[in-house]
């Protein structure tokens, strides 16, 4: 089967996407859970030795009513720090002098809303894959406090984030959900919660009231934690807490059962305003328990103590007189029951340790050897002896001292049991991981073995697929894989994703693996056969490695090797900055040697271009297999063409690498990213502060003007007009939402959501894309119309630039300007005069695309994803548009550089095979890091930073591979257009 090299590469990338998806499904595991979720069990009785105890039922509740006030993104210093003192005076009074207990609750990554709600109410550690499910929360099937409360007849009312309604359908007697992902709204989303308060606080027909406020989190996504809006929102939350607390105190007529007010956050907020990763600002949340049961004595100073966020589930269960959720991994916050009699304290601790020990028994085969389980047995024996002594003599000092000792033993047992469960918090689906890895590696091997043919002048290759599929080896492999599948699925103790698939789907995966393996073996045989022929008749090739070839190879290898270290992943932007700077220096050396020394460093090509395997040896040395498929048409034919340049052109060629270096250095100071230096001030923070809005407005206006100048030169008149109005609409949108100012605007009193302005820009984006597509179709009809094809491609590129301009934050517009400027400089003064081949140009585009991914402030942390871009122009949450816009804004750098690569090769290449070669090279250079990283992550799956560092990077790599597949499909479509034209 003969395929074009671009089509073959795209197919391999699609297979890799399938393999990565399967690997991710197995890698992000299901959390530890109890197998007896729905079985009703009687509570563990109080231990007794020789004496009968009447404490066999659950303890009565400690509180009559519970109000949970959950403020999204309420990190600890917003309450316990200077902001709390300034903007939350009533809360500060309760923390320092009132009847309250304050804690710093640590949230485990991923620090996004849905997994954090699950942790708060189930006490379990959610799987990392919940960061994906956060967009569309399924019904919570695990045992949890809400389900237990409803089963006990508690009447629950909820107002706030609709995630709760999705997790707990039919659990609330009354609810009003608000959309959590529409981050542009930070006012009405909270007003829709507060408007119910006055009415519901006067009623007596509820036992639990849950309020989830989203405004603070939305402000963080829009403008970060340093925004003045944060102070206003904290003041608003403080007044709401005061209203609730005052109403609860007025209703407390029964002194035996006071009410409980819980102030908490689901996660924190990074210095950039996002969340999802594991920085201190993201994992440390405020937790304040307010109740008259926590009256403090004069001089009683209580400082916030550290607890785990999962500890709240057990504490709420004890407080409401409910069984502790079976999958709970947290412990009772002991200060809550410290004022109770000693017998009740031990009873509460015993119930918690029994629940944790049962969970340990269900998930750890050798549970009896765990230190926590042994300590639990010791504590239970001591508790039994204490009960006997207590029933005989319940008021002596000896009984109290012995009880204090048993209490310490229980607390030690809780700590050890939590540690044992956290070490075994998840189980990997190794079978799915292995199958996914095999698919990815098979596709990569096929790409590597196909290099000689794929990069030949014809850009075609024979895919050895039909003959291997019809061979005996294929059927033997298929039979062996099917047998292995049956053995794994019948012998596995834990469920595997592949084993749960229908046999037809699982059989398709096995057939694909067997076919790819046979095709790889066939290709390897042909390579060895070709190498043997070449050894007998060596080609007369003068091809040699150039400095750029060596840099491309060493840079790719070095980057791949760096992925094995957590620090290099956290600071990966430094790797790409170094590679881009080194590339500029290598280009400078090449230009100066050619211009000043007269050294001909132009690519030397092999004279034998007609034979199919003429490029094998050349591909092993470099990548050039024929001049017509590689050279750029508008490059001067004279090898010493650079010496012929005169005047300003010559000086621009000499200065171009230094100009690019200067642009890159300026971009590095715009956005601090990574982990080590993310907290340091940068130009972006300075521009986004409220004191420098005028400077940001001037910079945004200049940037939009420069974007128009750099883009309009190759557009049609219609697209130029649309681009001008679109850029004007972008500024109007940013002014409408309060990011920038008009010259006549003195304040931000008229801030809106900017929906009309954004949709105005979308109209022009679609118009420019439609015009470009029309020109491409026109070029297919009129075969000789080369201009229509190049203009059409550039207009599509311009439409993407306009969309990126709308979605990027205003302080990032210079990133887009300098990206377009570097593209112009490199195309006009580097790639054309130096006659770089297609592979070199492709590698440079890929490197610059990766660098600009980080220049715009991204990192390998989920917290840097700007989800506010997904809601530009939307007045309600729509999942597919929001995901598309967020992904495009995040990967706008790589996407725009890939689009520019298509434009450059289409307008410059002398052969129609250039796009096929570029597609193959792009797919290969993207596939190598993904394939190697999957192996590294598998070997490091028990690493200390697997969830905080390696797992987010794995998600980024999967998304990058998906975008690569889309880019390859775009390459193929444009290549087909060129062929038909």
PDB file of C-alpha atoms in Angstrom, residues 454-549:
ATOM      1  CA  UNK A 454       9.252   9.319   3.707  1.00  0.00           C
ATOM      2  CA  UNK A 455      11.953  11.957   3.154  1.00  0.00           C
ATOM      3  CA  UNK A 456      12.738  10.893  -0.393  1.00  0.00           C
ATOM      4  CA  UNK A 457      12.030  13.221  -3.304  1.00  0.00           C
ATOM      5  CA  UNK A 458       8.708  11.498  -4.073  1.00  0.00           C
ATOM      6  CA  UNK A 459       7.515  11.786  -0.437  1.00  0.00           C
ATOM      7  CA  UNK A 460       5.854   8.378  -0.741  1.00  0.00           C
ATOM      8  CA  UNK A 461       6.457   5.070   0.912  1.00  0.00           C
ATOM      9  CA  UNK A 462       5.321   1.485   0.707  1.00  0.00           C
ATOM     10  CA  UNK A 463       3.459   0.634   3.889  1.00  0.00           C
ATOM     11  CA  UNK A 464       3.993  -3.086   4.524  1.00  0.00           C
ATOM     12  CA  UNK A 465       0.530  -3.728   5.906  1.00  0.00           C
ATOM     13  CA  UNK A 466      -1.481  -5.983   3.592  1.00  0.00           C
ATOM     14  CA  UNK A 467       1.123  -8.721   3.181  1.00  0.00           C
ATOM     15  CA  UNK A 468       1.917  -9.011   6.925  1.00  0.00           C
ATOM     16  CA  UNK A 469      -1.787  -9.090   7.788  1.00  0.00           C
ATOM     17  CA  UNK A 470      -2.231 -12.049   5.476  1.00  0.00           C
ATOM     18  CA  UNK A 471       0.801 -13.855   6.957  1.00  0.00           C
ATOM     19  CA  UNK A 472       0.858 -16.659   9.486  1.00  0.00           C
ATOM     20  CA  UNK A 473       2.807 -14.509  11.928  1.00  0.00           C
ATOM     21  CA  UNK A 474      -0.058 -12.047  12.190  1.00  0.00           C
ATOM     22  CA  UNK A 475      -2.587 -14.719  13.124  1.00  0.00           C
ATOM     23  CA  UNK A 476      -0.209 -16.306  15.613  1.00  0.00           C
ATOM     24  CA  UNK A 477       0.361 -12.919  17.270  1.00  0.00           C
ATOM     25  CA  UNK A 478      -3.360 -12.212  17.306  1.00  0.00           C
ATOM     26  CA  UNK A 479      -4.059 -15.569  18.898  1.00  0.00           C
ATOM     27  CA  UNK A 480      -1.348 -15.005  21.517  1.00  0.00           C
ATOM     28  CA  UNK A 481      -2.647 -11.526  22.343  1.00  0.00           C
ATOM     29  CA  UNK A 482      -6.211 -12.819  22.652  1.00  0.00           C
ATOM     30  CA  UNK A 483      -5.043 -15.554  25.006  1.00  0.00           C
ATOM     31  CA  UNK A 484      -3.113 -13.010  27.061  1.00  0.00           C
ATOM     32  CA  UNK A 485      -6.198 -10.801  27.230  1.00  0.00           C
ATOM     33  CA  UNK A 486      -8.319 -13.686  28.512  1.00  0.00           C
ATOM     34  CA  UNK A 487      -5.726 -14.636  31.126  1.00  0.00           C
ATOM     35  CA  UNK A 488      -5.356 -11.068  32.407  1.00  0.00           C
ATOM     36  CA  UNK A 489      -9.087 -10.381  32.526  1.00  0.00           C
ATOM     37  CA  UNK A 490      -9.886 -13.623  34.338  1.00  0.00           C
ATOM     38  CA  UNK A 491      -6.958 -13.510  36.760  1.00  0.00           C
ATOM     39  CA  UNK A 492      -6.894  -9.808  37.671  1.00  0.00           C
ATOM     40  CA  UNK A 493      -8.084  -8.977  41.159  1.00  0.00           C
ATOM     41  CA  UNK A 494      -8.932  -5.407  40.223  1.00  0.00           C
ATOM     42  CA  UNK A 495     -11.022  -4.412  37.261  1.00  0.00           C
ATOM     43  CA  UNK A 496      -9.185  -3.306  34.104  1.00  0.00           C
ATOM     44  CA  UNK A 497     -10.623  -0.843  31.649  1.00  0.00           C
ATOM     45  CA  UNK A 498      -9.811  -3.053  28.651  1.00  0.00           C
ATOM     46  CA  UNK A 499     -11.454  -6.024  30.324  1.00  0.00           C
ATOM     47  CA  UNK A 500     -14.652  -4.020  30.660  1.00  0.00           C
ATOM     48  CA  UNK A 501     -14.790  -3.234  26.935  1.00  0.00           C
ATOM     49  CA  UNK A 502     -16.948  -5.282  24.567  1.00  0.00           C
ATOM     50  CA  UNK A 503     -15.083  -8.139  22.947  1.00  0.00           C
ATOM     51  CA  UNK A 504     -15.352  -6.483  19.534  1.00  0.00           C
ATOM     52  CA  UNK A 505     -13.594  -3.315  20.773  1.00  0.00           C
ATOM     53  CA  UNK A 506     -10.933  -5.233  22.687  1.00  0.00           C
ATOM     54  CA  UNK A 507     -10.403  -7.480  19.667  1.00  0.00           C
ATOM     55  CA  UNK A 508      -9.948  -4.408  17.476  1.00  0.00           C
ATOM     56  CA  UNK A 509      -7.206  -3.132  19.779  1.00  0.00           C
ATOM     57  CA  UNK A 510      -5.450  -6.530  19.707  1.00  0.00           C
ATOM     58  CA  UNK A 511      -5.749  -6.678  15.915  1.00  0.00           C
ATOM     59  CA  UNK A 512      -4.222  -3.209  15.618  1.00  0.00           C
ATOM     60  CA  UNK A 513      -1.301  -4.175  17.858  1.00  0.00           C
ATOM     61  CA  UNK A 514      -0.629  -7.345  15.898  1.00  0.00           C
ATOM     62  CA  UNK A 515      -0.875  -5.566  12.532  1.00  0.00           C
ATOM     63  CA  UNK A 516       1.477  -2.767  13.618  1.00  0.00           C
ATOM     64  CA  UNK A 517       3.959  -5.265  14.998  1.00  0.00           C
ATOM     65  CA  UNK A 518       3.984  -7.225  11.745  1.00  0.00           C
ATOM     66  CA  UNK A 519       4.297  -4.016   9.724  1.00  0.00           C
ATOM     67  CA  UNK A 520       7.208  -2.913  11.889  1.00  0.00           C
ATOM     68  CA  UNK A 521       8.999  -6.222  11.464  1.00  0.00           C
ATOM     69  CA  UNK A 522       8.454  -6.065   7.708  1.00  0.00           C
ATOM     70  CA  UNK A 523       9.780  -2.508   7.557  1.00  0.00           C
ATOM     71  CA  UNK A 524      12.790  -3.473   9.660  1.00  0.00           C
ATOM     72  CA  UNK A 525      13.528  -6.365   7.315  1.00  0.00           C
ATOM     73  CA  UNK A 526      13.381  -4.042   4.290  1.00  0.00           C
ATOM     74  CA  UNK A 527      15.701  -1.557   6.004  1.00  0.00           C
ATOM     75  CA  UNK A 528      18.260  -4.273   6.676  1.00  0.00           C
ATOM     76  CA  UNK A 529      17.907  -5.536   3.111  1.00  0.00           C
ATOM     77  CA  UNK A 530      18.391  -2.011   1.804  1.00  0.00           C
ATOM     78  CA  UNK A 531      21.399  -1.522   4.071  1.00  0.00           C
ATOM     79  CA  UNK A 532      22.977  -4.720   2.760  1.00  0.00           C
ATOM     80  CA  UNK A 533      22.561  -3.546  -0.813  1.00  0.00           C
ATOM     81  CA  UNK A 534      24.036  -0.181   0.061  1.00  0.00           C
ATOM     82  CA  UNK A 535      27.044  -1.832   1.708  1.00  0.00           C
ATOM     83  CA  UNK A 536      27.753  -3.659  -1.555  1.00  0.00           C
ATOM     84  CA  UNK A 537      27.120  -0.546  -3.699  1.00  0.00           C
ATOM     85  CA  UNK A 538      27.706   2.492  -1.495  1.00  0.00           C
ATOM     86  CA  UNK A 539      26.126   5.700  -2.824  1.00  0.00           C
ATOM     87  CA  UNK A 540      28.343   8.563  -3.892  1.00  0.00           C
ATOM     88  CA  UNK A 541      26.918  11.022  -1.385  1.00  0.00           C
ATOM     89  CA  UNK A 542      28.649  14.157  -0.235  1.00  0.00           C
ATOM     90  CA  UNK A 543      25.984  14.944   2.323  1.00  0.00           C
ATOM     91  CA  UNK A 544      27.303  15.872   5.751  1.00  0.00           C
ATOM     92  CA  UNK A 545      26.011  17.044   9.091  1.00  0.00           C
ATOM     93  CA  UNK A 546      25.641  20.798   9.430  1.00  0.00           C
ATOM     94  CA  UNK A 547      25.716  22.732  12.674  1.00  0.00           C
ATOM     95  CA  UNK A 548      21.902  22.968  12.637  1.00  0.00           C
ATOM     96  CA  UNK A 549      21.564  19.221  12.051  1.00  0.00           C
TER      97      UNK A 549
END
